[in-house]
mmCIF file of C-alpha atoms in Angstrom:
data_model
loop_
_atom_site.group_PDB
_atom_site.id
_atom_site.type_symbol
_atom_site.label_atom_id
_atom_site.label_comp_id
_atom_site.label_asym_id
_atom_site.label_seq_id
_atom_site.Cartn_x
_atom_site.Cartn_y
_atom_site.Cartn_z
ATOM 1 C CA UNK A 1 -44.807 45.741 -63.519
ATOM 2 C CA UNK A 2 -48.071 44.592 -62.278
ATOM 3 C CA UNK A 3 -48.720 44.075 -58.809
ATOM 4 C CA UNK A 4 -50.516 40.847 -58.394
ATOM 5 C CA UNK A 5 -47.238 39.024 -59.322
ATOM 6 C CA UNK A 6 -46.890 39.838 -55.253
ATOM 7 C CA UNK A 7 -48.327 37.617 -53.348
ATOM 8 C CA UNK A 8 -48.225 38.683 -49.505
ATOM 9 C CA UNK A 9 -48.826 36.116 -46.716
ATOM 10 C CA UNK A 10 -48.006 35.711 -42.677
ATOM 11 C CA UNK A 11 -48.613 32.156 -42.880
ATOM 12 C CA UNK A 12 -44.623 31.075 -42.172
ATOM 13 C CA UNK A 13 -44.735 27.468 -43.200
ATOM 14 C CA UNK A 14 -46.690 28.408 -46.805
ATOM 15 C CA UNK A 15 -43.792 31.174 -47.470
ATOM 16 C CA UNK A 16 -41.333 28.043 -47.100
ATOM 17 C CA UNK A 17 -42.508 25.871 -49.363
ATOM 18 C CA UNK A 18 -43.275 28.784 -52.227
ATOM 19 C CA UNK A 19 -40.021 30.525 -51.385
ATOM 20 C CA UNK A 20 -37.076 28.131 -49.967
ATOM 21 C CA UNK A 21 -36.055 26.342 -53.070
ATOM 22 C CA UNK A 22 -35.806 29.997 -54.654
ATOM 23 C CA UNK A 23 -33.706 31.249 -51.293
ATOM 24 C CA UNK A 24 -31.545 28.279 -51.139
ATOM 25 C CA UNK A 25 -30.154 28.970 -54.706
ATOM 26 C CA UNK A 26 -28.564 31.755 -54.419
ATOM 27 C CA UNK A 27 -27.282 30.578 -50.829
ATOM 28 C CA UNK A 28 -24.374 34.173 -50.547
ATOM 29 C CA UNK A 29 -26.957 36.676 -51.124
ATOM 30 C CA UNK A 30 -29.733 34.895 -49.431
ATOM 31 C CA UNK A 31 -27.835 34.327 -46.683
ATOM 32 C CA UNK A 32 -29.941 36.451 -44.162
ATOM 33 C CA UNK A 33 -33.453 36.018 -45.901
ATOM 34 C CA UNK A 34 -32.225 32.166 -45.131
ATOM 35 C CA UNK A 35 -30.866 31.704 -41.583
ATOM 36 C CA UNK A 36 -33.953 33.830 -40.348
ATOM 37 C CA UNK A 37 -36.103 31.041 -42.032
ATOM 38 C CA UNK A 38 -34.552 28.605 -40.349
ATOM 39 C CA UNK A 39 -34.332 30.568 -36.288
ATOM 40 C CA UNK A 40 -38.275 30.499 -37.193
ATOM 41 C CA UNK A 41 -39.124 27.990 -38.007
ATOM 42 C CA UNK A 42 -36.956 25.690 -35.541
ATOM 43 C CA UNK A 43 -36.118 28.010 -32.383
ATOM 44 C CA UNK A 44 -39.238 28.016 -30.618
ATOM 45 C CA UNK A 45 -39.856 30.997 -29.139
ATOM 46 C CA UNK A 46 -38.480 33.088 -32.158
ATOM 47 C CA UNK A 47 -41.375 33.766 -33.795
ATOM 48 C CA UNK A 48 -45.000 34.500 -33.516
ATOM 49 C CA UNK A 49 -47.139 33.284 -35.794
ATOM 50 C CA UNK A 50 -49.170 35.943 -37.557
ATOM 51 C CA UNK A 51 -46.853 38.889 -36.735
ATOM 52 C CA UNK A 52 -44.851 38.514 -40.649
ATOM 53 C CA UNK A 53 -45.514 39.832 -43.168
ATOM 54 C CA UNK A 54 -43.996 37.936 -45.928
ATOM 55 C CA UNK A 55 -44.502 38.598 -49.794
ATOM 56 C CA UNK A 56 -42.548 37.196 -53.046
ATOM 57 C CA UNK A 57 -42.069 37.954 -56.795
ATOM 58 C CA UNK A 58 -43.687 35.343 -59.737
ATOM 59 C CA UNK A 59 -43.310 35.347 -63.276
ATOM 60 C CA UNK A 60 -44.498 32.208 -65.098
ATOM 61 C CA UNK A 61 -44.760 30.265 -61.670
ATOM 62 C CA UNK A 62 -41.525 30.518 -60.699
ATOM 63 C CA UNK A 63 -39.976 33.337 -57.579
ATOM 64 C CA UNK A 64 -38.385 35.557 -58.354
ATOM 65 C CA UNK A 65 -37.861 37.990 -55.656
ATOM 66 C CA UNK A 66 -38.972 37.929 -51.661
ATOM 67 C CA UNK A 67 -39.195 40.200 -48.901
ATOM 68 C CA UNK A 68 -40.551 39.594 -45.219
ATOM 69 C CA UNK A 69 -41.214 42.321 -42.429
ATOM 70 C CA UNK A 70 -41.915 41.355 -38.955
ATOM 71 C CA UNK A 71 -42.865 43.790 -36.663
ATOM 72 C CA UNK A 72 -40.296 45.831 -36.085
ATOM 73 C CA UNK A 73 -42.068 47.087 -38.962
ATOM 74 C CA UNK A 74 -38.100 47.146 -41.251
ATOM 75 C CA UNK A 75 -38.062 45.773 -44.900
ATOM 76 C CA UNK A 76 -35.668 42.826 -45.557
ATOM 77 C CA UNK A 77 -36.270 42.248 -49.011
ATOM 78 C CA UNK A 78 -33.853 39.967 -51.720
ATOM 79 C CA UNK A 79 -32.367 42.011 -55.369
ATOM 80 C CA UNK A 80 -35.259 43.877 -57.375
ATOM 81 C CA UNK A 81 -35.303 45.747 -61.051
ATOM 82 C CA UNK A 82 -36.282 49.238 -60.085
ATOM 83 C CA UNK A 83 -39.882 48.528 -62.058
ATOM 84 C CA UNK A 84 -40.607 45.559 -59.217
ATOM 85 C CA UNK A 85 -40.005 47.875 -55.722
ATOM 86 C CA UNK A 86 -41.752 50.765 -57.010
ATOM 87 C CA UNK A 87 -44.889 48.436 -57.091
ATOM 88 C CA UNK A 88 -44.371 45.897 -53.950
ATOM 89 C CA UNK A 89 -44.111 50.180 -52.773
ATOM 90 C CA UNK A 90 -47.541 51.181 -54.272
ATOM 91 C CA UNK A 91 -48.801 47.246 -53.837
ATOM 92 C CA UNK A 92 -47.643 48.484 -49.578
ATOM 93 C CA UNK A 93 -49.628 51.465 -49.198
ATOM 94 C CA UNK A 94 -52.625 50.453 -51.133
ATOM 95 C CA UNK A 95 -53.244 47.409 -47.893
ATOM 96 C CA UNK A 96 -52.044 50.617 -45.056
ATOM 97 C CA UNK A 97 -48.905 48.793 -43.662
ATOM 98 C CA UNK A 98 -46.314 51.194 -42.665
ATOM 99 C CA UNK A 99 -42.337 50.484 -42.670
ATOM 100 C CA UNK A 100 -39.373 52.000 -40.561
ATOM 101 C CA UNK A 101 -36.930 51.000 -43.497
ATOM 102 C CA UNK A 102 -35.349 48.711 -45.537
ATOM 103 C CA UNK A 103 -32.411 47.011 -45.383
ATOM 104 C CA UNK A 104 -31.044 45.303 -48.975
ATOM 105 C CA UNK A 105 -28.541 45.087 -51.296
ATOM 106 C CA UNK A 106 -27.417 48.787 -51.866
ATOM 107 C CA UNK A 107 -29.581 49.454 -55.119
ATOM 108 C CA UNK A 108 -32.379 47.400 -54.134
ATOM 109 C CA UNK A 109 -32.020 49.594 -50.718
ATOM 110 C CA UNK A 110 -31.768 53.204 -52.629
ATOM 111 C CA UNK A 111 -34.837 52.055 -54.825
ATOM 112 C CA UNK A 112 -37.466 50.331 -52.754
ATOM 113 C CA UNK A 113 -36.587 54.383 -50.339
ATOM 114 C CA UNK A 114 -37.366 55.757 -53.566
ATOM 115 C CA UNK A 115 -39.640 54.250 -54.206
ATOM 116 C CA UNK A 116 -41.326 55.569 -50.566
ATOM 117 C CA UNK A 117 -40.181 58.410 -50.393
ATOM 118 C CA UNK A 118 -41.746 59.118 -53.765
ATOM 119 C CA UNK A 119 -45.161 57.587 -52.338
ATOM 120 C CA UNK A 120 -45.319 58.969 -48.273
ATOM 121 C CA UNK A 121 -43.331 62.218 -47.946
ATOM 122 C CA UNK A 122 -41.042 59.716 -46.491
ATOM 123 C CA UNK A 123 -37.512 61.304 -45.808
ATOM 124 C CA UNK A 124 -34.622 58.061 -45.794
ATOM 125 C CA UNK A 125 -31.607 58.152 -44.076
ATOM 126 C CA UNK A 126 -28.262 55.759 -44.642
ATOM 127 C CA UNK A 127 -28.189 54.589 -40.834
ATOM 128 C CA UNK A 128 -25.172 51.777 -41.864
ATOM 129 C CA UNK A 129 -23.706 50.713 -45.179
ATOM 130 C CA UNK A 130 -22.312 47.389 -45.299
ATOM 131 C CA UNK A 131 -20.704 44.849 -47.430
ATOM 132 C CA UNK A 132 -20.918 41.574 -48.204
ATOM 133 C CA UNK A 133 -18.001 38.609 -47.771
ATOM 134 C CA UNK A 134 -17.881 35.393 -49.254
ATOM 135 C CA UNK A 135 -15.036 33.120 -48.486
ATOM 136 C CA UNK A 136 -12.127 32.137 -51.415
ATOM 137 C CA UNK A 137 -9.453 30.780 -50.396
ATOM 138 C CA UNK A 138 -8.395 30.240 -46.903
ATOM 139 C CA UNK A 139 -5.509 32.318 -45.439
ATOM 140 C CA UNK A 140 -3.923 31.672 -42.108
ATOM 141 C CA UNK A 141 -3.260 35.528 -40.031
ATOM 142 C CA UNK A 142 0.571 36.441 -40.828
ATOM 143 C CA UNK A 143 1.360 36.758 -38.037
ATOM 144 C CA UNK A 144 -0.155 34.130 -35.823
ATOM 145 C CA UNK A 145 -0.982 35.040 -32.575
ATOM 146 C CA UNK A 146 -0.394 32.764 -30.588
ATOM 147 C CA UNK A 147 -3.259 30.873 -28.536
ATOM 148 C CA UNK A 148 -5.954 28.863 -29.068
ATOM 149 C CA UNK A 149 -9.543 28.772 -29.947
ATOM 150 C CA UNK A 150 -11.834 26.647 -28.355
ATOM 151 C CA UNK A 151 -16.076 26.160 -28.180
ATOM 152 C CA UNK A 152 -17.167 28.846 -25.061
ATOM 153 C CA UNK A 153 -19.037 26.593 -22.475
ATOM 154 C CA UNK A 154 -22.275 26.814 -21.165
ATOM 155 C CA UNK A 155 -19.887 28.199 -17.537
ATOM 156 C CA UNK A 156 -18.792 31.220 -19.574
ATOM 157 C CA UNK A 157 -23.162 32.781 -20.263
ATOM 158 C CA UNK A 158 -22.148 35.907 -18.497
ATOM 159 C CA UNK A 159 -18.701 36.315 -20.408
ATOM 160 C CA UNK A 160 -20.464 35.808 -23.213
ATOM 161 C CA UNK A 161 -23.791 37.883 -22.608
ATOM 162 C CA UNK A 162 -21.292 41.228 -21.365
ATOM 163 C CA UNK A 163 -18.734 40.689 -24.846
ATOM 164 C CA UNK A 164 -21.934 40.956 -27.725
ATOM 165 C CA UNK A 165 -24.411 43.359 -24.818
ATOM 166 C CA UNK A 166 -20.300 45.392 -26.560
ATOM 167 C CA UNK A 167 -20.295 44.541 -29.427
ATOM 168 C CA UNK A 168 -23.945 46.110 -29.867
ATOM 169 C CA UNK A 169 -23.098 49.513 -28.341
ATOM 170 C CA UNK A 170 -19.946 48.890 -30.677
ATOM 171 C CA UNK A 171 -22.133 48.842 -33.982
ATOM 172 C CA UNK A 172 -25.182 51.338 -32.432
ATOM 173 C CA UNK A 173 -27.568 48.203 -32.179
ATOM 174 C CA UNK A 174 -30.545 49.078 -29.481
ATOM 175 C CA UNK A 175 -31.257 45.420 -27.948
ATOM 176 C CA UNK A 176 -30.920 44.293 -24.303
ATOM 177 C CA UNK A 177 -28.752 41.376 -23.966
ATOM 178 C CA UNK A 178 -29.209 39.512 -20.486
ATOM 179 C CA UNK A 179 -30.749 36.136 -18.955
ATOM 180 C CA UNK A 180 -34.021 37.330 -19.541
ATOM 181 C CA UNK A 181 -33.669 38.796 -23.794
ATOM 182 C CA UNK A 182 -31.840 36.430 -24.197
ATOM 183 C CA UNK A 183 -33.367 34.369 -25.919
ATOM 184 C CA UNK A 184 -35.017 36.920 -28.225
ATOM 185 C CA UNK A 185 -32.177 37.762 -29.284
ATOM 186 C CA UNK A 186 -30.810 37.449 -33.070
ATOM 187 C CA UNK A 187 -27.867 35.650 -30.336
ATOM 188 C CA UNK A 188 -28.807 33.456 -29.344
ATOM 189 C CA UNK A 189 -29.374 30.604 -32.267
ATOM 190 C CA UNK A 190 -25.315 30.996 -33.308
ATOM 191 C CA UNK A 191 -22.329 29.285 -31.942
ATOM 192 C CA UNK A 192 -19.841 31.532 -29.866
ATOM 193 C CA UNK A 193 -15.917 30.537 -30.397
ATOM 194 C CA UNK A 194 -13.093 31.804 -28.226
ATOM 195 C CA UNK A 195 -9.282 32.814 -28.703
ATOM 196 C CA UNK A 196 -7.941 32.966 -25.979
ATOM 197 C CA UNK A 197 -4.096 33.591 -24.959
ATOM 198 C CA UNK A 198 -1.579 30.285 -23.848
ATOM 199 C CA UNK A 199 -2.582 30.839 -20.570
ATOM 200 C CA UNK A 200 -6.439 30.501 -21.202
ATOM 201 C CA UNK A 201 -8.159 34.557 -20.863
ATOM 202 C CA UNK A 202 -10.588 34.699 -23.103
ATOM 203 C CA UNK A 203 -9.872 37.441 -26.310
ATOM 204 C CA UNK A 204 -12.460 37.835 -28.611
ATOM 205 C CA UNK A 205 -14.999 35.724 -30.515
ATOM 206 C CA UNK A 206 -17.117 34.715 -33.296
ATOM 207 C CA UNK A 207 -20.575 33.534 -33.007
ATOM 208 C CA UNK A 208 -21.707 31.826 -36.136
ATOM 209 C CA UNK A 209 -24.562 30.822 -37.389
ATOM 210 C CA UNK A 210 -26.055 26.971 -38.058
ATOM 211 C CA UNK A 211 -25.008 26.148 -41.325
ATOM 212 C CA UNK A 212 -28.584 26.996 -44.708
ATOM 213 C CA UNK A 213 -27.811 25.780 -47.631
ATOM 214 C CA UNK A 214 -24.823 24.020 -47.347
ATOM 215 C CA UNK A 215 -24.621 27.951 -46.661
ATOM 216 C CA UNK A 216 -22.309 29.854 -42.924
ATOM 217 C CA UNK A 217 -22.645 32.996 -42.287
ATOM 218 C CA UNK A 218 -20.300 34.708 -39.295
ATOM 219 C CA UNK A 219 -21.723 36.856 -37.284
ATOM 220 C CA UNK A 220 -20.037 38.604 -34.866
ATOM 221 C CA UNK A 221 -16.812 38.859 -34.319
ATOM 222 C CA UNK A 222 -15.356 40.629 -31.998
ATOM 223 C CA UNK A 223 -12.942 41.998 -30.062
ATOM 224 C CA UNK A 224 -12.294 43.679 -26.558
ATOM 225 C CA UNK A 225 -11.425 47.433 -27.393
ATOM 226 C CA UNK A 226 -7.784 47.257 -25.307
ATOM 227 C CA UNK A 227 -7.716 44.407 -26.784
ATOM 228 C CA UNK A 228 -7.329 44.371 -30.342
ATOM 229 C CA UNK A 229 -4.355 44.837 -33.108
ATOM 230 C CA UNK A 230 -3.113 41.430 -31.561
ATOM 231 C CA UNK A 231 -4.363 39.765 -34.777
ATOM 232 C CA UNK A 232 -6.989 37.545 -31.905
ATOM 233 C CA UNK A 233 -10.274 38.522 -33.723
ATOM 234 C CA UNK A 234 -7.668 37.806 -37.814
ATOM 235 C CA UNK A 235 -7.302 34.619 -35.339
ATOM 236 C CA UNK A 236 -10.623 33.365 -34.699
ATOM 237 C CA UNK A 237 -11.947 34.643 -37.643
ATOM 238 C CA UNK A 238 -9.943 31.460 -39.491
ATOM 239 C CA UNK A 239 -10.644 29.089 -36.692
ATOM 240 C CA UNK A 240 -14.346 29.440 -37.175
ATOM 241 C CA UNK A 241 -13.561 29.912 -40.980
ATOM 242 C CA UNK A 242 -11.461 27.181 -41.057
ATOM 243 C CA UNK A 243 -14.126 25.194 -38.785
ATOM 244 C CA UNK A 244 -17.413 25.563 -41.611
ATOM 245 C CA UNK A 245 -14.972 23.906 -43.970
ATOM 246 C CA UNK A 246 -14.875 21.080 -41.684
ATOM 247 C CA UNK A 247 -18.393 20.907 -41.394
ATOM 248 C CA UNK A 248 -18.968 20.629 -44.841
ATOM 249 C CA UNK A 249 -19.758 24.082 -45.674
ATOM 250 C CA UNK A 250 -18.835 25.043 -48.853
ATOM 251 C CA UNK A 251 -20.182 29.148 -48.426
ATOM 252 C CA UNK A 252 -18.956 30.752 -45.411
ATOM 253 C CA UNK A 253 -20.014 34.923 -45.846
ATOM 254 C CA UNK A 254 -19.793 38.010 -43.299
ATOM 255 C CA UNK A 255 -21.111 41.310 -43.748
ATOM 256 C CA UNK A 256 -18.388 43.902 -42.261
ATOM 257 C CA UNK A 257 -18.760 48.144 -41.871
ATOM 258 C CA UNK A 258 -17.795 49.655 -45.344
ATOM 259 C CA UNK A 259 -17.063 52.060 -43.246
ATOM 260 C CA UNK A 260 -14.075 50.405 -40.547
ATOM 261 C CA UNK A 261 -11.464 49.677 -43.597
ATOM 262 C CA UNK A 262 -9.117 47.911 -41.145
ATOM 263 C CA UNK A 263 -12.009 44.760 -40.426
ATOM 264 C CA UNK A 264 -12.808 45.438 -44.236
ATOM 265 C CA UNK A 265 -8.479 44.672 -44.732
ATOM 266 C CA UNK A 266 -8.225 41.602 -42.324
ATOM 267 C CA UNK A 267 -11.056 40.261 -44.198
ATOM 268 C CA UNK A 268 -9.655 40.357 -47.505
ATOM 269 C CA UNK A 269 -6.092 39.138 -46.449
ATOM 270 C CA UNK A 270 -8.085 35.938 -45.021
ATOM 271 C CA UNK A 271 -9.331 34.829 -48.111
ATOM 272 C CA UNK A 272 -12.759 36.978 -48.178
ATOM 273 C CA UNK A 273 -13.638 37.660 -51.443
ATOM 274 C CA UNK A 274 -16.733 41.005 -51.773
ATOM 275 C CA UNK A 275 -19.144 40.750 -53.153
ATOM 276 C CA UNK A 276 -22.303 42.960 -53.226
ATOM 277 C CA UNK A 277 -22.812 46.448 -51.613
ATOM 278 C CA UNK A 278 -25.612 46.409 -48.393
ATOM 279 C CA UNK A 279 -27.826 49.215 -46.643
ATOM 280 C CA UNK A 280 -29.805 49.233 -44.021
ATOM 281 C CA UNK A 281 -32.697 52.843 -44.760
ATOM 282 C CA UNK A 282 -34.133 54.735 -41.821
ATOM 283 C CA UNK A 283 -37.889 56.409 -42.539
ATOM 284 C CA UNK A 284 -38.190 59.298 -41.005
#
């Protein structure tokens, strides 16, 4: 596949103008680039011009796939055919770009990682395998724990940051989360809900990204280890899912760790349906 079908730019606004319609055409599969672009375009300080490489694959004037590579040097890709993945690897290397890893649907990530390894001698390693789910018919948890969901208040920011730190540690993210760094983390743009017991004690939380193309992604969902096993995670997930639908979302999605059968089974019981497998590779 000719590499000149890939159009590269550092211009966020130009990329959004040319590729935004393509991304909105499949909001479930494209949920990550949609929410990331929304953050970069609208959250002050979230995007530094010139630090992200964007690319779009065009055929007969129509966008077929896109990627972006921020300063972390990690590539995020929409689904690609094998020939396109190999051509992209060659194009990036010819231009002198380096990569620390790739995130994409399972087949695209594996194909691109293999192409990169053949061309560079890198040793790709899977960091995590994930599953993408979308909400079908919402089913309230049964049994349903006592308590209620409520939005996290401004005076609970320290509590929220502590739970985000614990969540990041649980999933292996190396990130600093405190008052000074909060605005630059992936947690900052979300709206959070606590599930609290009848006495007002928060026992679980869920965050949601701003709605884009009538799609909302849940992330993170977290219950401290000492409080698990009581249905609190299911209750807060159902609460924020219902609120997203009430706000006008037509698609509600989330990612799960493929190695965690407990959470995967929980989401299926709530009405979430598996859409695709995802993978995150590191390049040694």
